[in-house]
Short mmCIF file of C-alpha atoms and ligand atoms in Angstrom, two decimals:
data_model
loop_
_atom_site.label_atom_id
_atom_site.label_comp_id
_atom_site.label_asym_id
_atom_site.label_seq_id
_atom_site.Cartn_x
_atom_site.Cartn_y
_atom_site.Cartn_z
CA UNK A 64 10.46 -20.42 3.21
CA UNK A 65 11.82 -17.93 0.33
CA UNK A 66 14.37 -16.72 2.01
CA UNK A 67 18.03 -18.04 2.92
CA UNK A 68 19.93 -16.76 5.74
CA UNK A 69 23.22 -15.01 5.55
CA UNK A 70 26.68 -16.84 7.17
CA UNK A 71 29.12 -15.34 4.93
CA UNK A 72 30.15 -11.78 3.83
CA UNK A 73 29.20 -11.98 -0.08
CA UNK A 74 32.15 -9.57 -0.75
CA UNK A 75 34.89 -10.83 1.32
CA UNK A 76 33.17 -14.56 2.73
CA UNK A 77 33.78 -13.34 6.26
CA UNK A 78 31.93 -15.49 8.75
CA UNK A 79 32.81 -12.45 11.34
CA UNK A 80 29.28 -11.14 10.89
CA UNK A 81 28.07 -8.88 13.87
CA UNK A 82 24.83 -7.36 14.01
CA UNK A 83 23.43 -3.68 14.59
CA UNK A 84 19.86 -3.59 13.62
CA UNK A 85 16.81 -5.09 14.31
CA UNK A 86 13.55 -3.65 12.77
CA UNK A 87 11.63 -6.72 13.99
CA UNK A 88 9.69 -8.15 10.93
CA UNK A 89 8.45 -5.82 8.28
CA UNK A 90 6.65 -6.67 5.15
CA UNK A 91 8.39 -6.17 1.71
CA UNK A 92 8.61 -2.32 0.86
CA UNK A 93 7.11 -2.88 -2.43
CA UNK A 94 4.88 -5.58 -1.77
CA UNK A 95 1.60 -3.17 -2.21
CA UNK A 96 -1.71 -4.55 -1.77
CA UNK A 97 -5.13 -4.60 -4.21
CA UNK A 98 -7.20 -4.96 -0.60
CA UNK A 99 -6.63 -4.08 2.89
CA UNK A 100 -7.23 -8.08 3.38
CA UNK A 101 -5.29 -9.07 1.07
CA UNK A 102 -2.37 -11.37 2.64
CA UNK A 103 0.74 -10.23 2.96
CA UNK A 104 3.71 -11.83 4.56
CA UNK A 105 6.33 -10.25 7.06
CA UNK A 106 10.41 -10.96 7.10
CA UNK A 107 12.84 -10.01 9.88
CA UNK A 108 14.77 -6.99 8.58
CA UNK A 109 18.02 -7.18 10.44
CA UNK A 110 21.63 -5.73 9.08
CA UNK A 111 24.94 -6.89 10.06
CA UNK A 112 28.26 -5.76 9.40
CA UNK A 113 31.58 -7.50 8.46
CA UNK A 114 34.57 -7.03 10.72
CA UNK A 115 36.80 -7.96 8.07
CA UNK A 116 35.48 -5.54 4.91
CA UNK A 117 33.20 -3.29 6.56
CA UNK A 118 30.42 -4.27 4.77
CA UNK A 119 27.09 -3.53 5.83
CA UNK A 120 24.15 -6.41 4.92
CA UNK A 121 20.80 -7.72 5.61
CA UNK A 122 20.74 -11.38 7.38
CA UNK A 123 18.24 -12.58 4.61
CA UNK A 124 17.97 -12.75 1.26
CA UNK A 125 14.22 -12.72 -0.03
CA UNK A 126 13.70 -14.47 -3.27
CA UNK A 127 14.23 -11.96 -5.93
CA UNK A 128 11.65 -13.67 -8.26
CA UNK A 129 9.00 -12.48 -5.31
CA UNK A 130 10.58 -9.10 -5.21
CA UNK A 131 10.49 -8.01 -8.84
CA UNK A 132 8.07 -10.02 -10.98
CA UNK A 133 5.93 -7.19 -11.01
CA UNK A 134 7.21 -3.69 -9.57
CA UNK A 135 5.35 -0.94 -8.58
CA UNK A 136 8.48 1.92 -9.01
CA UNK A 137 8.77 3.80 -11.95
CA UNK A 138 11.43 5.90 -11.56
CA UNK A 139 10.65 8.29 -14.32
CA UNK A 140 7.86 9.93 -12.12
CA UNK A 141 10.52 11.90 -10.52
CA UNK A 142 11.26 15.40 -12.74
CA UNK A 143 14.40 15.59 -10.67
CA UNK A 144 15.76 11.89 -11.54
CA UNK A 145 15.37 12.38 -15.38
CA UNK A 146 17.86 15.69 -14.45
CA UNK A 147 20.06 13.34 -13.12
CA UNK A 148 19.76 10.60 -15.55
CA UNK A 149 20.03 13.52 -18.40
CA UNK A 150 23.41 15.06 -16.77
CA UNK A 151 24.73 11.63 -17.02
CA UNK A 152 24.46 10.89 -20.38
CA UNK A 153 26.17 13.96 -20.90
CA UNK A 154 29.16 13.05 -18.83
CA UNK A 155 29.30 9.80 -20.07
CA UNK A 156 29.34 11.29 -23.97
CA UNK A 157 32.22 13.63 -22.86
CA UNK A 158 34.58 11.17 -21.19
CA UNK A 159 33.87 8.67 -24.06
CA UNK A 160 34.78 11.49 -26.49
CA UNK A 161 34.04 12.83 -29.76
CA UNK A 162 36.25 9.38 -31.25
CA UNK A 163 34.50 7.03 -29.76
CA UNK A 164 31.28 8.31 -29.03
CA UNK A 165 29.27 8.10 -32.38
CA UNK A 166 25.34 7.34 -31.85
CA UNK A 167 25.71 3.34 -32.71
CA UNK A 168 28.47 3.27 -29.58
CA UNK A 169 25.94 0.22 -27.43
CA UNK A 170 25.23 1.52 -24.01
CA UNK A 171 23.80 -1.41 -21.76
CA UNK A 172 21.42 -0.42 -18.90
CA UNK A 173 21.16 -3.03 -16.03
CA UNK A 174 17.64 -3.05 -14.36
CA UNK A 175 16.63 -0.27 -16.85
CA UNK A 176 13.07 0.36 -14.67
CA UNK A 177 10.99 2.17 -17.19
CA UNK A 178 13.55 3.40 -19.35
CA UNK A 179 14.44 6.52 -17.45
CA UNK A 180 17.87 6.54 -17.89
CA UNK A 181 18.11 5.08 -21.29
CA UNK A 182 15.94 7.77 -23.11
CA UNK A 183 17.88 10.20 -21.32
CA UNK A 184 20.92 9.29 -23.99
CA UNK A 185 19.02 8.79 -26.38
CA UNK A 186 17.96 12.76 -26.20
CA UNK A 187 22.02 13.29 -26.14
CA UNK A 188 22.58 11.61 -29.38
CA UNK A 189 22.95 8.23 -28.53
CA UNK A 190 20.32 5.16 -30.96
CA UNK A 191 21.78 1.54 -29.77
CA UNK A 192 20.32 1.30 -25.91
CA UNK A 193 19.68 -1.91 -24.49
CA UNK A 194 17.49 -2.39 -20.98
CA UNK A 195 17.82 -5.46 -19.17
CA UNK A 196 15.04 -5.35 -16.85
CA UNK A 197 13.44 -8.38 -15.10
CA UNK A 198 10.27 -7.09 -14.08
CA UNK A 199 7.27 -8.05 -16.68
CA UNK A 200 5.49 -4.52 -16.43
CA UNK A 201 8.54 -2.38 -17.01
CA UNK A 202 10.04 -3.95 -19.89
CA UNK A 203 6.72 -3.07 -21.43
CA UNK A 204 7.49 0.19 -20.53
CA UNK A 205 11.39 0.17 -21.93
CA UNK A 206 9.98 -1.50 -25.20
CA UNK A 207 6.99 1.47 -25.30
CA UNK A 208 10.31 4.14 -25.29
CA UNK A 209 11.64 1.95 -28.54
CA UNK A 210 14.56 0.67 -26.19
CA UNK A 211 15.83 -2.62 -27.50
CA UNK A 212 15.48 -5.38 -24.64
CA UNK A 213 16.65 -8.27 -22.79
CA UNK A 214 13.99 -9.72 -20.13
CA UNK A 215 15.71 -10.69 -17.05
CA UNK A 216 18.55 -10.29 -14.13
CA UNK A 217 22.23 -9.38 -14.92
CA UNK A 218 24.06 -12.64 -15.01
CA UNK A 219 25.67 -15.25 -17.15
CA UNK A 220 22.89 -15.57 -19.57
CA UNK A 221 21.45 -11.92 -20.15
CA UNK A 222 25.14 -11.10 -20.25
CA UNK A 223 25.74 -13.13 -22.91
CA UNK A 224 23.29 -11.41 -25.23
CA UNK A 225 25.30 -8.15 -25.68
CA UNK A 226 28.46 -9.27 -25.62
CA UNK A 227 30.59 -6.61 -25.61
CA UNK A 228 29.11 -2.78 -24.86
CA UNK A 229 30.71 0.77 -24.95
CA UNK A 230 29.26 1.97 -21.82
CA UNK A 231 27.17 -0.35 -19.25
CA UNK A 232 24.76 1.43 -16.51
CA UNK A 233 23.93 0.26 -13.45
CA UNK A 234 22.31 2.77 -11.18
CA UNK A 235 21.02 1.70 -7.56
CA UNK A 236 20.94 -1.91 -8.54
CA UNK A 237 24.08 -3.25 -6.73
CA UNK A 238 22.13 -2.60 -3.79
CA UNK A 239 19.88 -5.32 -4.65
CA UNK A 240 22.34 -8.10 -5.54
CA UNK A 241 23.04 -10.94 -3.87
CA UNK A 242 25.92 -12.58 -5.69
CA UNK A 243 27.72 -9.37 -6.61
CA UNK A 244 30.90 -11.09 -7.72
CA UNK A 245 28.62 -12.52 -10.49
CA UNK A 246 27.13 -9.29 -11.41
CA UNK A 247 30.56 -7.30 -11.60
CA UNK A 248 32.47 -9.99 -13.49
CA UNK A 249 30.10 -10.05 -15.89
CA UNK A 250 30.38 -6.46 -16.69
CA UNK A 251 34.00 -6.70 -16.41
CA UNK A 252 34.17 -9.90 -19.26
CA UNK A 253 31.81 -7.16 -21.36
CA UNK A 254 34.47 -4.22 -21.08
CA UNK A 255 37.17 -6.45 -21.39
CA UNK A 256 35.95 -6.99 -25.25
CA UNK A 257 35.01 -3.35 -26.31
CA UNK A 258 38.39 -0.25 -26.54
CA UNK A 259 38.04 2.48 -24.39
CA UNK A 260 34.67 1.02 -22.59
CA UNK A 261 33.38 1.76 -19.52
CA UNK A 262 30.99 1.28 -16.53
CA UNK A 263 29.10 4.08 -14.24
CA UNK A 264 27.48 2.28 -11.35
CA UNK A 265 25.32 4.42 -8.59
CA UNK A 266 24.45 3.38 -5.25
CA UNK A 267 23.43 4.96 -2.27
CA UNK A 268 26.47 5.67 0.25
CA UNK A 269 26.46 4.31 3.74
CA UNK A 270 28.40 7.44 5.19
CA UNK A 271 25.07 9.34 4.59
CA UNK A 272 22.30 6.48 5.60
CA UNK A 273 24.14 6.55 8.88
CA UNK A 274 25.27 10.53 9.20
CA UNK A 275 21.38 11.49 8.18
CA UNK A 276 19.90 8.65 9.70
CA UNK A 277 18.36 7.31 6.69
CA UNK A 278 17.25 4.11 8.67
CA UNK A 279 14.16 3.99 6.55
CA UNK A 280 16.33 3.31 3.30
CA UNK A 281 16.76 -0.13 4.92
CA UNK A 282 14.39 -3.05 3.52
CA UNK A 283 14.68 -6.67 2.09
CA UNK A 284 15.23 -5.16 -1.43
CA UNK A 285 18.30 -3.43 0.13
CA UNK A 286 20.71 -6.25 0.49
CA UNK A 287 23.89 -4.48 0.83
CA UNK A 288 25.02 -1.23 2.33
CA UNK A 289 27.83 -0.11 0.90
CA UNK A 290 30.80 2.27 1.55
CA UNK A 291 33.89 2.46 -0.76
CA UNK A 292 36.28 -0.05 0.56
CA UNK A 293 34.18 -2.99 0.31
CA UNK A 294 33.38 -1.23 -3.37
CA UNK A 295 36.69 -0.89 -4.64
CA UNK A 296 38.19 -4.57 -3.46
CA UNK A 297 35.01 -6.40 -5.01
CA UNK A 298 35.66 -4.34 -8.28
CA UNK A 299 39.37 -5.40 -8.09
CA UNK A 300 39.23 -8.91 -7.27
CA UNK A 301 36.70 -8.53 -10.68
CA UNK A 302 39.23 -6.99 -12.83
CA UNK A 303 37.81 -3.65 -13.00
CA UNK A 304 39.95 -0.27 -11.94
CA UNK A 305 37.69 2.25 -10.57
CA UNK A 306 39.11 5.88 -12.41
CA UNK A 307 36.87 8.31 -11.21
CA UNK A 308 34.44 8.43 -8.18
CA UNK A 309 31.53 11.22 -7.60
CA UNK A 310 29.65 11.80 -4.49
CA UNK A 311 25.87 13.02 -5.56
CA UNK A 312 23.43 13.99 -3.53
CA UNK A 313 20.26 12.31 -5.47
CA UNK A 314 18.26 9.54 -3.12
CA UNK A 315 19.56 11.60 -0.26
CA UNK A 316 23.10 10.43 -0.98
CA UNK A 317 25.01 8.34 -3.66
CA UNK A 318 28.24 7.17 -5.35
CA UNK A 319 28.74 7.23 -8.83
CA UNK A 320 31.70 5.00 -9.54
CA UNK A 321 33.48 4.93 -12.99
CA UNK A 322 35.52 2.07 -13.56
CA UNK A 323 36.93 0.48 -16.57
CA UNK A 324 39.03 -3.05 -17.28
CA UNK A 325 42.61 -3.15 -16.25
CA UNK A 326 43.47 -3.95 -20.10
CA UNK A 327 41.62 -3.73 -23.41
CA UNK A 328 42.83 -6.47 -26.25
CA UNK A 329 43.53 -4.60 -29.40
CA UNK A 330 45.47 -4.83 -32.17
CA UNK A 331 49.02 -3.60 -32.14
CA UNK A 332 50.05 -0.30 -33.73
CA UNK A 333 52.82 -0.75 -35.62
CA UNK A 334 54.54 -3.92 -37.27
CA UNK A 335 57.59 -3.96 -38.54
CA UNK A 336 56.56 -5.05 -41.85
CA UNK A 337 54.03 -2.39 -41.61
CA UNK A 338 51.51 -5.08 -43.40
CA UNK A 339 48.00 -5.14 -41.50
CA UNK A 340 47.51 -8.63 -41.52
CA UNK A 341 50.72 -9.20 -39.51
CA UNK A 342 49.33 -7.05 -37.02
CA UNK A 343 48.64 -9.11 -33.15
CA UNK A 344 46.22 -8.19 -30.56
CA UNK A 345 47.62 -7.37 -27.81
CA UNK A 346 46.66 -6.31 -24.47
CA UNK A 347 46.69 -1.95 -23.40
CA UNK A 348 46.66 -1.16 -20.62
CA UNK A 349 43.74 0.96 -19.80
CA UNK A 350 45.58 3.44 -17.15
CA UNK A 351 46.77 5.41 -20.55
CA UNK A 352 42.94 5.43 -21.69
CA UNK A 353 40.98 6.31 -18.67
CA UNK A 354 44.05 7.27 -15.81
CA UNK A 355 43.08 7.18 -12.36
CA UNK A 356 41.41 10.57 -11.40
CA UNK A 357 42.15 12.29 -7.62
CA UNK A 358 38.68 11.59 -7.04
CA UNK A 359 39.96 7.99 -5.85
CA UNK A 360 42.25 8.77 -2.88
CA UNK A 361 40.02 11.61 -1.99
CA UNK A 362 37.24 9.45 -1.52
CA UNK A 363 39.02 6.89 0.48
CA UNK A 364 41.04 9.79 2.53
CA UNK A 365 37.79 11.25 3.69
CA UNK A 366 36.11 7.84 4.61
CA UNK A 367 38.71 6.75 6.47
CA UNK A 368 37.50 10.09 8.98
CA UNK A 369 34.06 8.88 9.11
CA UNK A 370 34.74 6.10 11.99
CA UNK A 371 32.97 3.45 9.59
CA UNK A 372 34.76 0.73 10.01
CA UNK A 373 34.26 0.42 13.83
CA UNK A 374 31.55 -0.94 14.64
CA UNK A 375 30.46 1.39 17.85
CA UNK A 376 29.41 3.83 15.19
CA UNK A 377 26.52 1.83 14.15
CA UNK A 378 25.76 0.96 17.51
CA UNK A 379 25.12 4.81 17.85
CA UNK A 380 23.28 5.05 14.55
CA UNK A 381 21.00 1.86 15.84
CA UNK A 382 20.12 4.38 19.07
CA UNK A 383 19.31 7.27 16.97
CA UNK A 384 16.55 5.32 14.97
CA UNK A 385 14.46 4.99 18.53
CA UNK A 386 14.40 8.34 18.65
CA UNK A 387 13.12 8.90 15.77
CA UNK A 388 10.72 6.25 16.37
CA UNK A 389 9.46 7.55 19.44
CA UNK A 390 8.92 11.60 18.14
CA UNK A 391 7.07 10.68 14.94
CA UNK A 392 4.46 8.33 17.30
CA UNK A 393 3.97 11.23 19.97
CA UNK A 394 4.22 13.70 17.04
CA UNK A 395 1.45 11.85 15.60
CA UNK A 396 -0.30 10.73 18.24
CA UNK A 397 -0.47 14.63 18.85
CA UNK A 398 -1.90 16.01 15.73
CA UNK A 399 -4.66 13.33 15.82
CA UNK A 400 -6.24 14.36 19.23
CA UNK A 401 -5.98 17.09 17.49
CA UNK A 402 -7.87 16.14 14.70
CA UNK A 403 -5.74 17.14 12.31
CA UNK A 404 -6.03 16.09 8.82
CA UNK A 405 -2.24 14.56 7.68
CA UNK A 406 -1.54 12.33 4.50
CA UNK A 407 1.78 11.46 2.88
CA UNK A 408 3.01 12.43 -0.14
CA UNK A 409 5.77 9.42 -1.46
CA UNK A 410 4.45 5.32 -1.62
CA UNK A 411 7.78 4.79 -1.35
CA UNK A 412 9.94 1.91 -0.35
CA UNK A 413 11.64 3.40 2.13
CA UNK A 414 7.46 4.78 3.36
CA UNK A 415 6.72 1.32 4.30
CA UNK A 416 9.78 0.63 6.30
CA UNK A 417 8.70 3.72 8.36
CA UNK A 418 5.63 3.83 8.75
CA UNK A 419 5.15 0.05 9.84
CA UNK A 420 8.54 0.25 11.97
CA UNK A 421 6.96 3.67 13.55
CA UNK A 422 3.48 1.52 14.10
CA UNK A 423 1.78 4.16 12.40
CA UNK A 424 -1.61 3.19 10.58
CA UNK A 425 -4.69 4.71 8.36
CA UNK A 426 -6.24 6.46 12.11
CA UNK A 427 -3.00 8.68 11.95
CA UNK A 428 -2.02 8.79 8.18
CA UNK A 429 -5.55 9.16 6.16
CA UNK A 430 -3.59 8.20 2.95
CA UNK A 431 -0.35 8.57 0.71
CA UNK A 432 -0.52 10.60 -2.07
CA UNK A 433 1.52 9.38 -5.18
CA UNK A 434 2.02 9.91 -8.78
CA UNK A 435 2.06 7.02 -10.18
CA UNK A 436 -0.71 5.62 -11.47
CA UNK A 437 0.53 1.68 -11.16
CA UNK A 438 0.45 2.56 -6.77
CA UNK A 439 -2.67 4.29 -6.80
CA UNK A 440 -5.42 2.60 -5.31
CA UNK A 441 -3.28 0.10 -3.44
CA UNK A 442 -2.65 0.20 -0.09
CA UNK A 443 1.01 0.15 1.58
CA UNK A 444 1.83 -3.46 3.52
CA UNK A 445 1.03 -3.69 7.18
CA UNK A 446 -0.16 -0.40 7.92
CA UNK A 447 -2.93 -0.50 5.31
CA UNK A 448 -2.61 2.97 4.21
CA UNK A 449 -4.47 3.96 0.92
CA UNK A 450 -2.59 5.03 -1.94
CA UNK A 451 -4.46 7.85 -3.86
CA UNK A 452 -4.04 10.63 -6.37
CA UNK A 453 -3.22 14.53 -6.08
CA UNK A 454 -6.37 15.18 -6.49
CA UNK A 455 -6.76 13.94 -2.72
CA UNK A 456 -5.21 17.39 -1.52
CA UNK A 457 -8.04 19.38 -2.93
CA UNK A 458 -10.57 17.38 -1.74
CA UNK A 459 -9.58 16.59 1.77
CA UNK A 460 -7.63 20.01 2.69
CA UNK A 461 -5.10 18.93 5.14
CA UNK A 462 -3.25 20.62 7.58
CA UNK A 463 0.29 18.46 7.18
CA UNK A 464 2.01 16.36 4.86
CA UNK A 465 4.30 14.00 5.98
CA UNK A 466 7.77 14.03 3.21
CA UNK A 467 7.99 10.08 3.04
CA UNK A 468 10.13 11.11 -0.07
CA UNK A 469 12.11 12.93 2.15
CA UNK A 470 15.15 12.82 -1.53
CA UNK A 471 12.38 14.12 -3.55
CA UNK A 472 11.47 17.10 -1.14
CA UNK A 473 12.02 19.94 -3.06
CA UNK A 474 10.03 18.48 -6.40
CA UNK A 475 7.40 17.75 -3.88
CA UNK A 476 6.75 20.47 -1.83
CA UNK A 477 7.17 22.75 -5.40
CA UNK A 478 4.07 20.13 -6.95
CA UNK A 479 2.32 21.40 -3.22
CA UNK A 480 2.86 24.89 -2.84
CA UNK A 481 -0.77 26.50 -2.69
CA UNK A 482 -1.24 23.85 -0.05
CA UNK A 483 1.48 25.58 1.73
CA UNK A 484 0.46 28.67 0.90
CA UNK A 485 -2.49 27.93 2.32
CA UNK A 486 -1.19 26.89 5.58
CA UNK A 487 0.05 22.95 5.37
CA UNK A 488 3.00 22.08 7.20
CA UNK A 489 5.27 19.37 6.17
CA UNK A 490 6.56 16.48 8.56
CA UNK A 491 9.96 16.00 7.47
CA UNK A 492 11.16 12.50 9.07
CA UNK A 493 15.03 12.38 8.96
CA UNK A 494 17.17 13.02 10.00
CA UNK A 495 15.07 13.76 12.96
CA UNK A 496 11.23 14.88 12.71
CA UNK A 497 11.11 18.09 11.83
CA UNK A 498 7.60 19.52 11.23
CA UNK A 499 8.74 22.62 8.74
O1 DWN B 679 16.65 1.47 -4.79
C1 DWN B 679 15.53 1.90 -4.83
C2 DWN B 679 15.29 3.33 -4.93
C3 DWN B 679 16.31 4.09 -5.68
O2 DWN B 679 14.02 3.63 -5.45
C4 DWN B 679 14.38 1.00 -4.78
N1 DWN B 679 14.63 -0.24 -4.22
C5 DWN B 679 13.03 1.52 -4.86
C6 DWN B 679 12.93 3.00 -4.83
O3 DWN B 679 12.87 3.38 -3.46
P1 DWN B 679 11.74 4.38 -2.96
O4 DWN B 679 10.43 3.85 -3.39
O5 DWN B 679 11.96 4.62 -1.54
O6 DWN B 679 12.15 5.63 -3.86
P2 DWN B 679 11.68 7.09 -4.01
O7 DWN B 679 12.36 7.56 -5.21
O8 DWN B 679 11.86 7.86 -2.78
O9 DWN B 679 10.13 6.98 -4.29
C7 DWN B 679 9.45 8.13 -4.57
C8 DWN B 679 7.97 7.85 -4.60
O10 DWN B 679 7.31 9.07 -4.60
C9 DWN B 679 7.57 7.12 -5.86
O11 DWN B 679 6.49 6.26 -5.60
C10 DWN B 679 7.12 8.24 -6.76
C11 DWN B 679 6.57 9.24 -5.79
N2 DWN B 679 6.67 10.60 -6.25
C12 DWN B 679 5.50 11.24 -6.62
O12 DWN B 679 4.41 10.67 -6.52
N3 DWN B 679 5.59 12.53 -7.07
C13 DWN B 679 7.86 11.22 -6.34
C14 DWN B 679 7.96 12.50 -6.79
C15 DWN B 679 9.27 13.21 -6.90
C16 DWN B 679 6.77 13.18 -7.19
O13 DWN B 679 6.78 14.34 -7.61
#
């Protein structure tokens, strides 16, 4: 078996564990396969949430080492995610400021994928980047881009390799983690060593998986679901003081959480002697670097409205996703007495979750379109669906496309327009199937 089950909340070690969800067994979301024979296992996919944090998490934890040896996502396929990526370099460069910001300041990307995020600040000024990345085809990818690199998961070791960084990165890994204690301490020993450093951290935010119904977001790679209460105690009980929070609306929905040490060590200003080598380090306190922003108490105002720390509401959500279920398969069902010609257009993660939860299979979907060239040719996990190019759409003609990047719609549909202006129609599948 490579998989343990969960007892304990890993933010709060709550054994008050209740769950909400039960998507039967699915295979892994990224586990895409050469052949439509080729073996392939299925894990329950269940979520639970703690009565004591309010945190939302899977009842298993898959292996990581069979989740991301080799993995299929590159996340600089997306024009719209090297926007993002882009805009936050630039806010990073302007709250480290002109002072501290010179180009050999060390930014530290956790799970760097192919470098996305990393070149991104290096087109804002910025030469010492360092990608930790675990999976063997990506950090090919990082060291392609020039990026220096450390091979492996963010923990004691890898950590220990950079010790101390001006800015560390972490977007829509914390999702992932298991021992996130682990993963934020070891940030937090990092920032404790370097002045004025910082972290940015993005995940996707549970008040929008449940208000959108973004069910599909939910598979074994997705470990935690998290909103900002269970965010901001973990980062305490860490050491780190979140200053600034953003909501975004990239992956249908995100945080992006600044936070910095409680203290830097420095050396002391003055001395009464005035020599420098009487001068002591000393701990600052970081409130006068980086000072708590509004943002904060905003953030945790408006959550407090969103009934998500009663667990009723995800009861609701839970009924919502059979509805869903149930349109798509008539929907489908539908089109193909029809004999209507639909593909996707997204081998995504969150596809797989879908379309095997939805039972739909190669006689309703002909195949998934995607751009990258490491999923074409494979087929997606349980359902069998073939993965194939663009060029697909110009040979086959069909009447709808089904948005399985539903966060990546507008890119998408752009990329397809004189399909639509010849007459497809796109199958949008949350928050509730909408053919557009
Ligand atoms: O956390 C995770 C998120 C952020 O990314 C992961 N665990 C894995 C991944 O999830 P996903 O696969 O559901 O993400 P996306 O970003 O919805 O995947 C988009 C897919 O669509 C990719 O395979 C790339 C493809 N795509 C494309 O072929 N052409 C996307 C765009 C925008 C395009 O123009």
């Amino acid at each position: 078996m490579n998989y343990r089950i969960v007892t304990n909340c890993r933010i709060c070690n709550s054994t008050r564990l209740r769950k909400y969800l039960d998507l039967g067994n699915l295979p892994l979301a990224n586990g895409l396969l050469n052949y439509p024979s080729t073996e392939f296992r299925r894990y329950p996919l269940q979520v639970l949430f703690c009565d004591e944090c309010s945190l939302s998490q899977l009842s298993i934890i898959v292996d990581p080492k069979t989740l991301y040896k080799d993995y299929p996502y590159h996340s600089s396929v997306s024009e719209t995610f090297k926007k993002h990526c882009l805009e936050m370099a630039n806010t990073v460069k302007e709250i480290l400021g002109p002072k501290e910001c010179t180009p050999l300041s060390p930014i530290l990307d956790i799970a760097a994928n192919d470098g996305c995020l990393l070149e991104q600040f290096k087109a804002v000024g910025f030469e010492w980047l360092v990608a930790v990345e675990p999976a063997e085809n990506l950090i090919k990818e990082c060291e392609k881009k020039g990026l220096r690199t450390v091979k492996g998961f963010w923990n004691d070791e890898t950590a220990k390799i950079v010790p101390g960084c001006d800015v560390i990165t972490a977007t829509n890994v914390l999702a992932h983690v298991d021992d996130v204690k682990g993963f934020v301490t070891n940030i937090a020993k990092s920032l404790s060593r370097v002045r004025n450093s910082f972290c940015v951290i993005e995940f996707p935010y549970l008040v929008d998986l449940i208000s959108k119904v973004q069910f599909d977001t939910i598979y074994h790679e997705h470990l935690s679901y998290f909103l900002f209460k269970p965010i901001k105690r973990l980062f305490k009980e860490c050491g780190l003081r979140i200053f600034r929070v953003d909501r975004l609306s990239i992956h249908g929905g995100s945080l992006r959480i600044y936070a910095c040490h409680e203290k830097y060590q420095d050396f002391e200003k003055s001395t009464s002697s005035g020599k420098d080598y009487d001068k002591k380090l000393v701990d600052v306190p970081s409130e006068d670097v980086y000072p708590t922003e509004k943002s904060v108490k905003e953030l945790e105002r408006f959550e407090k409205t969103q009934n998500l720390y009663d667990f009723k509401t995800y009861q609701k959500f839970a009924e919502k996703i059979l509805e869903i279920k149930d349109f798509l398969q008539k929907l489908l069902l539908d089109l193909k007495r029809k004999r209507k010609k639909v593909v996707g257009y997204g081998a995504s993660a969150k596809g797989t979750t879908l379309l095997n939860y939805c039972n739909v299979d190669s006689t309703h979907i002909k195949a998934i379109v995607d751009d990258t060239k490491a999923k074409q040719g494979k087929f997606i996990p349980g359902c069998k669906i073939p993965i194939v190019s663009k060029d697909y759409l110009d040979k086959e003609q069909p009447d709808y496309i089904v948005l399985l990047s539903w966060n990546f719609s507008t890119e998408i549909i752009q990329k397809t327009l004189k399909f639509k202006e010849r007459g497809v129609r796109y199958i949008l599948p949350v928050p509730q199937v909408e053919v557009l």
